[in-house]
CSV table of C-alpha atoms in Angstrom, one decimal:
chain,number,residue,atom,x,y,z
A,217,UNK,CA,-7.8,14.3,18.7
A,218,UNK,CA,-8.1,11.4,16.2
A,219,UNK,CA,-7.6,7.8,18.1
A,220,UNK,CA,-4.0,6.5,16.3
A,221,UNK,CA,-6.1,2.6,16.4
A,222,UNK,CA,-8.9,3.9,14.8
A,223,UNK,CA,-6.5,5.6,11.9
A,224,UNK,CA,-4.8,2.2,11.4
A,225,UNK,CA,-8.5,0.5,10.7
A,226,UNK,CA,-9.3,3.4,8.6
A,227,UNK,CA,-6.0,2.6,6.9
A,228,UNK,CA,-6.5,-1.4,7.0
A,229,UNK,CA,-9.7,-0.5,5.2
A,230,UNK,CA,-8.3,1.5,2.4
A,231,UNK,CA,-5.9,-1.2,1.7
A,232,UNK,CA,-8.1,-4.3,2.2
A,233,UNK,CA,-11.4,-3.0,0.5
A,234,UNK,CA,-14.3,-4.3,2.7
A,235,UNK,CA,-14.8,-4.3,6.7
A,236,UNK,CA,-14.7,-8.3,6.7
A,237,UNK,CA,-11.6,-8.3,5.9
A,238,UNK,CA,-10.0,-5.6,8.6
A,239,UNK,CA,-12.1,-7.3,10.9
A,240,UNK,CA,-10.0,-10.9,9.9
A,241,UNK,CA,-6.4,-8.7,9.7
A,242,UNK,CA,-7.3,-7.2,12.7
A,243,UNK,CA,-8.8,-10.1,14.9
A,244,UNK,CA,-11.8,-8.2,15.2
A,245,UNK,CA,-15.2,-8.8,15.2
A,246,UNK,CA,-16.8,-6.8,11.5
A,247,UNK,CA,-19.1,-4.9,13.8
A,248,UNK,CA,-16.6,-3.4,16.3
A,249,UNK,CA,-14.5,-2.4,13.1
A,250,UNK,CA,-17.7,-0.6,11.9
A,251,UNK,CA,-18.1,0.5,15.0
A,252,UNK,CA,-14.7,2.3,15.5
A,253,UNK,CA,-15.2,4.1,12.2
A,254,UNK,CA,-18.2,5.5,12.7
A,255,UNK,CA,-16.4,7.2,16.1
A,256,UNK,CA,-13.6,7.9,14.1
A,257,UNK,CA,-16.0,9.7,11.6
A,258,UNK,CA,-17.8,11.6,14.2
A,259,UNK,CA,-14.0,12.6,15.8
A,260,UNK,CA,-13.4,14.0,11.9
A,261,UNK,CA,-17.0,16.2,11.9
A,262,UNK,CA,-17.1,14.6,8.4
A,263,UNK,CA,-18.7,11.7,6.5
A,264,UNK,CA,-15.4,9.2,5.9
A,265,UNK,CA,-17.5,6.3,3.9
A,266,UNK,CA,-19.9,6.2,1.6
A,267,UNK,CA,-22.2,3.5,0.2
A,268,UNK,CA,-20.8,1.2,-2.3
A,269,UNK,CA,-23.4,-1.7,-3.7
A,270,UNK,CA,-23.2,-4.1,-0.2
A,271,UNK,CA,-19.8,-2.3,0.8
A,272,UNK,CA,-18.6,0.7,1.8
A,273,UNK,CA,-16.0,3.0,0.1
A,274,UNK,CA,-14.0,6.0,1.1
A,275,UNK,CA,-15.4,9.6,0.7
A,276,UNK,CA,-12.3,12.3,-0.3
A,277,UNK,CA,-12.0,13.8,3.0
A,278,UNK,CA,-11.8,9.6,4.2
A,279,UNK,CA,-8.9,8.8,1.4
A,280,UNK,CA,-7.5,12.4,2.4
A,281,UNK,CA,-7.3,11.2,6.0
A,282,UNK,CA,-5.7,8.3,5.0
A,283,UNK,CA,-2.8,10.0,4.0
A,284,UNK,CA,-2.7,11.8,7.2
A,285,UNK,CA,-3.3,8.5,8.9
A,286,UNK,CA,0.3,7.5,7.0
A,287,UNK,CA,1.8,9.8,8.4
A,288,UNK,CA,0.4,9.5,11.9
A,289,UNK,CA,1.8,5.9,11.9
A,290,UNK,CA,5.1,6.3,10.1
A,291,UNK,CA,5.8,9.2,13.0
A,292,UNK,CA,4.5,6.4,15.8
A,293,UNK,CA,7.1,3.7,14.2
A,294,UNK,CA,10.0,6.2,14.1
A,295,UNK,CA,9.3,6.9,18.1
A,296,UNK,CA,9.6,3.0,18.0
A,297,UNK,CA,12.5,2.9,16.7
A,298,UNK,CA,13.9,5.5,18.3
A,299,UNK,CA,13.3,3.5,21.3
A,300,UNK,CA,15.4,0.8,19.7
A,301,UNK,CA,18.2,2.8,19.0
A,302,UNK,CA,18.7,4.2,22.4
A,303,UNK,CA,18.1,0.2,23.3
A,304,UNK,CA,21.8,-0.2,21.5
A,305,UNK,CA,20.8,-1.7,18.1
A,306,UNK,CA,17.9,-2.9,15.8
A,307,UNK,CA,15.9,-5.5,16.7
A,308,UNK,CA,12.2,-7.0,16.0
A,309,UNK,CA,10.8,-8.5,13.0
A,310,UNK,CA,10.2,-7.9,9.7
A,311,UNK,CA,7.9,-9.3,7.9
A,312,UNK,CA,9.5,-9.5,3.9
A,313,UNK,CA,7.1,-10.6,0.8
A,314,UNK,CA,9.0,-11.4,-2.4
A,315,UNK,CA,8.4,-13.0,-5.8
A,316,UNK,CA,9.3,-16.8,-6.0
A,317,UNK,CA,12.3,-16.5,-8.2
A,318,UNK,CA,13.5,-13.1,-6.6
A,319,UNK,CA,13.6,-14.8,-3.6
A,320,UNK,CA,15.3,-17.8,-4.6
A,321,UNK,CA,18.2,-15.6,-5.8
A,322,UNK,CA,18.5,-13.4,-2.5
A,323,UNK,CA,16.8,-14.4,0.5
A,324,UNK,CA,19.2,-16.8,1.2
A,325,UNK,CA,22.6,-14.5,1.2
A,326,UNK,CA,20.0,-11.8,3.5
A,327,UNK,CA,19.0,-14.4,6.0
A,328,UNK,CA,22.8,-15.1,6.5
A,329,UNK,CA,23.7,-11.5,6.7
A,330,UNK,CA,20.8,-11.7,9.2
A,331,UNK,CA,22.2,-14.3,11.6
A,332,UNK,CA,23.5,-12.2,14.2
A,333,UNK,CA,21.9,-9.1,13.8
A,334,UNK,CA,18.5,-9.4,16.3
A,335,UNK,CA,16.4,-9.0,13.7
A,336,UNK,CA,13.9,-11.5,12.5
A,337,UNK,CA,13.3,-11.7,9.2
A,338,UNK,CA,9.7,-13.4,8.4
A,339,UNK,CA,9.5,-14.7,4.7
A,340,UNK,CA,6.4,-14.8,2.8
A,341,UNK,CA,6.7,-15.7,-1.6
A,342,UNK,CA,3.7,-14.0,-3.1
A,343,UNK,CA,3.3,-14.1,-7.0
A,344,UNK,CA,1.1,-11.0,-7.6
A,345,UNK,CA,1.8,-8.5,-10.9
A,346,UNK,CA,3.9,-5.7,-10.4
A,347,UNK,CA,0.8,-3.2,-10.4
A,348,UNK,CA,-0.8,-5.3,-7.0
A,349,UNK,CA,2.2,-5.7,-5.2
A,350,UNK,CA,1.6,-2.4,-3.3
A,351,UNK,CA,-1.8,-4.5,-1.9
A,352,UNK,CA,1.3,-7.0,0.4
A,353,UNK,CA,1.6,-3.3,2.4
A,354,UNK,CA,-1.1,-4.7,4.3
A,355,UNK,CA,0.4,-7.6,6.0
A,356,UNK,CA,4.3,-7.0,5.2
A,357,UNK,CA,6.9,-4.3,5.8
A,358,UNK,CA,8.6,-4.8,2.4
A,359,UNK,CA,7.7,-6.4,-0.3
A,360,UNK,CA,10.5,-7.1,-3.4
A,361,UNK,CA,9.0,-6.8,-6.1
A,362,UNK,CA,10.0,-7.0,-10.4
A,363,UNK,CA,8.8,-5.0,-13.3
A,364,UNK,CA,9.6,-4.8,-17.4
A,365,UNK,CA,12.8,-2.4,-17.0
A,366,UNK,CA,10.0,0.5,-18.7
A,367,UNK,CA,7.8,0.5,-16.6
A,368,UNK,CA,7.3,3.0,-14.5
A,369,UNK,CA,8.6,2.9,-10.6
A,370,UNK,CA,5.7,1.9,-8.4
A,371,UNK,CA,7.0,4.9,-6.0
A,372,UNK,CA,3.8,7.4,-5.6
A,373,UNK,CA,2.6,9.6,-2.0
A,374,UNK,CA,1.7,6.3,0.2
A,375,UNK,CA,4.4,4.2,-1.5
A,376,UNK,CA,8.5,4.4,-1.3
A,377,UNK,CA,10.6,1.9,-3.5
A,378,UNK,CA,14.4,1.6,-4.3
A,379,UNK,CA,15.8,-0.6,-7.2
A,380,UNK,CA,17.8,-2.8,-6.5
A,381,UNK,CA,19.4,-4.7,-9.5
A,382,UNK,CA,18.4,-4.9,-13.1
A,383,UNK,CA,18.4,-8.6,-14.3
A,384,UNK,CA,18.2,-8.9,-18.5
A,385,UNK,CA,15.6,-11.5,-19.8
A,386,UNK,CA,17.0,-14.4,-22.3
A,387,UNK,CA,15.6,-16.9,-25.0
A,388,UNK,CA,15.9,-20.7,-23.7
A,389,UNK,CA,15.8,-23.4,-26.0
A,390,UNK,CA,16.2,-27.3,-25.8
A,391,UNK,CA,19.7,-28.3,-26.7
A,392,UNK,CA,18.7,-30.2,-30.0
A,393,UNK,CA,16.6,-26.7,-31.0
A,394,UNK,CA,18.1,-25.5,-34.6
A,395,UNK,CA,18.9,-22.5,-32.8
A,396,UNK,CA,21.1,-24.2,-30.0
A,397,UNK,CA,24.8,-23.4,-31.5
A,398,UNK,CA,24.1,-20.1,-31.3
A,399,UNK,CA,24.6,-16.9,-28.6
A,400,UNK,CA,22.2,-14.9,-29.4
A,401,UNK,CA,18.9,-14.6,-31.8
A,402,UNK,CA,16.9,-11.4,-33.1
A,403,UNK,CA,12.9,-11.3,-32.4
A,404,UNK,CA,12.3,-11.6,-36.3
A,405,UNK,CA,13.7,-14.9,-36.2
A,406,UNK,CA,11.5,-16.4,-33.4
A,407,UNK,CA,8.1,-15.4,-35.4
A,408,UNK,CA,7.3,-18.8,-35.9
A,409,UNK,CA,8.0,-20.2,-32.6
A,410,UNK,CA,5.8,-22.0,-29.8
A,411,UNK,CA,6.1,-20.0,-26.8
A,412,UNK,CA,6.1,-21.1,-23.0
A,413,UNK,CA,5.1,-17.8,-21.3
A,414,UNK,CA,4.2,-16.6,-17.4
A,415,UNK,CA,0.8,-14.9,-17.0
A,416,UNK,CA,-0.1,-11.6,-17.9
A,417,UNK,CA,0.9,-8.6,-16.5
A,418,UNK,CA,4.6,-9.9,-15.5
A,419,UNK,CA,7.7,-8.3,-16.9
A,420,UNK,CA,8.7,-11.5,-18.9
A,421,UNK,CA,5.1,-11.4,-20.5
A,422,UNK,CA,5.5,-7.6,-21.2
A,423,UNK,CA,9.2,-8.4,-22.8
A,424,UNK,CA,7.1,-11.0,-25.5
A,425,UNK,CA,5.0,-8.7,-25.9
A,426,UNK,CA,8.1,-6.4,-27.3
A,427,UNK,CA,8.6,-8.7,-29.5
A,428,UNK,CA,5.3,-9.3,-31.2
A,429,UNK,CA,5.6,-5.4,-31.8
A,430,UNK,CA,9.3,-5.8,-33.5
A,431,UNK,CA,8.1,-8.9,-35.2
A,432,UNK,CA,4.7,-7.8,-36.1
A,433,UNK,CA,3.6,-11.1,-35.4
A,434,UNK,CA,1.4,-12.1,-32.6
A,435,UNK,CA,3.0,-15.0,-30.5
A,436,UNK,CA,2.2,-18.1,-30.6
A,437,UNK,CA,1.6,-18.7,-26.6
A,438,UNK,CA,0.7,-22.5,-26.0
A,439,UNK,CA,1.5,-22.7,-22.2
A,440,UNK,CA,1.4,-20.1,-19.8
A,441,UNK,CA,3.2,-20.7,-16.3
A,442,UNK,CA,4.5,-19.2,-13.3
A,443,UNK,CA,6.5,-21.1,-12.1
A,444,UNK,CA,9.9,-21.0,-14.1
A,445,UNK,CA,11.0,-24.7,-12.8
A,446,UNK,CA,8.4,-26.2,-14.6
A,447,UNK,CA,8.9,-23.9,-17.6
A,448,UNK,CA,12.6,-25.1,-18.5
A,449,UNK,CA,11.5,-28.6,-18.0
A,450,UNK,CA,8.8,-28.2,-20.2
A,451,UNK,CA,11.1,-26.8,-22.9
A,452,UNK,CA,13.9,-28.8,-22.6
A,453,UNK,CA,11.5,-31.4,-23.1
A,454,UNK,CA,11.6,-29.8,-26.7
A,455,UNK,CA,7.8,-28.5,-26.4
A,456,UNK,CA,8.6,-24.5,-27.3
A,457,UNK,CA,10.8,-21.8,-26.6
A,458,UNK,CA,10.5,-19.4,-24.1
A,459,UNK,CA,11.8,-16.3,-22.1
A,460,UNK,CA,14.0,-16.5,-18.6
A,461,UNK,CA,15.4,-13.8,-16.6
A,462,UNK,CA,19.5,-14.4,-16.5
A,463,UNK,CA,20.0,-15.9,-13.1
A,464,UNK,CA,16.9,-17.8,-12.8
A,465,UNK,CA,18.1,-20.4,-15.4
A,466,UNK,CA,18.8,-23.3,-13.6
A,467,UNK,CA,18.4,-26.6,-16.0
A,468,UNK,CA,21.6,-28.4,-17.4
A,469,UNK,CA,19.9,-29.1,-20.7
A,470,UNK,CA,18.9,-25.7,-22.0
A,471,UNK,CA,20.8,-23.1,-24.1
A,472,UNK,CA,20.8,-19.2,-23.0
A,473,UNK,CA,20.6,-17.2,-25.9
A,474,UNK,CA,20.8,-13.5,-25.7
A,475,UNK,CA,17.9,-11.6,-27.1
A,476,UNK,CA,19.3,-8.6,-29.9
A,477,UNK,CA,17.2,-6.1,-31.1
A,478,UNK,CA,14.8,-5.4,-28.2
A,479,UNK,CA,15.0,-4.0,-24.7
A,480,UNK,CA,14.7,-7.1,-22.5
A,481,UNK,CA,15.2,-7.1,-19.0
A,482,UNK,CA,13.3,-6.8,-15.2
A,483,UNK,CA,13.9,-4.7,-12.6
A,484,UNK,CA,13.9,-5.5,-9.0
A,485,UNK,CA,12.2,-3.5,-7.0
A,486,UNK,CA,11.9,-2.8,-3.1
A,487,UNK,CA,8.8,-1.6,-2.1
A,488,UNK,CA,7.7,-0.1,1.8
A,489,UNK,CA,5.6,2.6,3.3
A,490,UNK,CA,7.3,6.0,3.2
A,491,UNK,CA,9.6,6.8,6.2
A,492,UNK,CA,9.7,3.0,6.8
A,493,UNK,CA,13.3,2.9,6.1
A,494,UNK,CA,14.0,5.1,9.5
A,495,UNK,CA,12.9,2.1,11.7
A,496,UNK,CA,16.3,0.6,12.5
A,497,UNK,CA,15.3,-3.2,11.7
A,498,UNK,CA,13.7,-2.6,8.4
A,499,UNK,CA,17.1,-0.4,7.4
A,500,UNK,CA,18.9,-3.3,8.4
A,501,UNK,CA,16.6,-5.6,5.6
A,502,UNK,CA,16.7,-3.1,3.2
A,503,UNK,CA,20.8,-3.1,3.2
A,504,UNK,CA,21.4,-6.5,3.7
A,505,UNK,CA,18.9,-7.1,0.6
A,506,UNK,CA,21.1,-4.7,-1.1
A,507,UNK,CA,24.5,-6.3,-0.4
A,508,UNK,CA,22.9,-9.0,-1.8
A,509,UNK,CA,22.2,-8.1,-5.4
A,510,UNK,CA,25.3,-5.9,-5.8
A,511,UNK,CA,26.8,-9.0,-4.9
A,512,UNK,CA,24.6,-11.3,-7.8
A,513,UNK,CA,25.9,-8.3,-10.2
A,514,UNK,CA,29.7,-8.7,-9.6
A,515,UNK,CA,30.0,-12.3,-9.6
């Protein structure tokens, strides 16, 4: 019989990358976490970690225990919340990561659907690419995440994810910009512009990078920023053009232009550990998040 504690550090490990780090998640010393994988590995009659420089890493049969391991805990949080059910409704907390601008645009509307419901919702914003957002697992129960509309869904065997809306990406310029009076503007005649863009690896980036293959022309990228407040500023100030999802274009002196030519949009996307939906409190998130965007779409 495999010890479920010592399958959650097994799992904290997989998902962290070092024992130093389980240990801190964990509030355990790094020798008792060493400590309780080497019993683990003797319960398994098989080596589970191998050598790795100064670290350790997983053998197979440890990344295929892992997925057992998932399991093993997903079964132990449905008995939980079975337990809440027969209680008479959903209750705990859930701990919700989200991107800045995502959760500008719904986290309010959910914590009000949340009021009265006995669950707690615990906000984090992290600002991680698409392709890391599966590493917030470790510390969260969902985490909402946002990806270039053709990219593929970050669902896979230790991950579950549901869209939830599909928000198109626009040009802003200042309102004195020669291309102010207009409603919308093809990629072919933005080849000479000075761009404000995010970092790499974010669905607005990958939407530029759309263009530059329309265009054949490699953008001109002056500024690169995260943070989409201090983007319209910068360009209302007149210094470059840049690209904005739809609702998260908040500044009275910028002009929305619809992009033509080029498929331009993010999609929102709701990521948890399989079977985590069956736990009564995080179905209770995972709707009211829901209710939410279909209710940004029909405004």
């Amino acid at each position: 019989m495999f010890s479920v504690d010592r399958l959650r550090i097994l799992r904290e490990l997989a998902e962290r990358g070092t024992v130093a780090a389980v240990a801190e998640a964990l509030s355990m010393t790094p020798s008792a976490v060493s400590q309780q994988l080497k019993v683990l590995a003797r319960e398994a009659g098989v080596a589970l970690l191998e050598p790795d420089g100064r670290r350790v890493r997983l053998t197979d049969a440890g990344q295929a225990l892992v997925l057992r391991a998932d399991d093993v805990l997903a079964a132990m949080d449905r008995a939980v919340a079975e337990m809440a059910h027969y209680r008479g409704s959903p209750r705990g907390q859930v701990r919700v990561a989200s991107f800045p601008s995502g959760a500008a645009l719904l986290l309010p509307p959910v914590l009000t659907a949340l009021a009265d419901s006995g669950v707690q919702l615990v906000a984090g914003d992290e600002d991680l690419p698409p392709s890391e957002a599966w590493k917030l697992l470790a510390d969260y129960d969902i985490v909402l995440t946002h990806r270039d509309e053709r990219a593929p869904s970050l669902a896979g065997p230790r991950l579950a994810a549901r869209v939830l809306m599909r928000e198109p990406i626009d040009v802003v310029v200042a309102a004195d910009h020669p291309l102010a009076d207009r409603d919308s503007v093809r990629p072919e005649e933005l080849a000479d512009e000075t761009w404000v863009s995010v970092r790499g690896g974010f669905p607005v980036d990958d939407v530029l990078n759309s263009i530059a293959t329309v265009t054949g022309v490699r953008p001109r990228i002056a500024q690169r920023l995260n943070e989409f407040r201090v983007i319209e500023t910068v360009v209302a100030s007149g210094y470059g053009v840049a690209l904005m999802p739809r609702f998260a274009v908040a500044h009275p002196d910028l002009t929305v232009l619809r992009l033509d030519g080029v498929r331009a949009a993010r999609v929102y996307e709701i990521v948890t550990r399989p079977q985590a939906h069956r736990r009564p409190a995080i179905a209770t998130v995972l709707a009211a998040f829901e209710a939410a965007a279909e209710d940004v779409l029909t405004r």
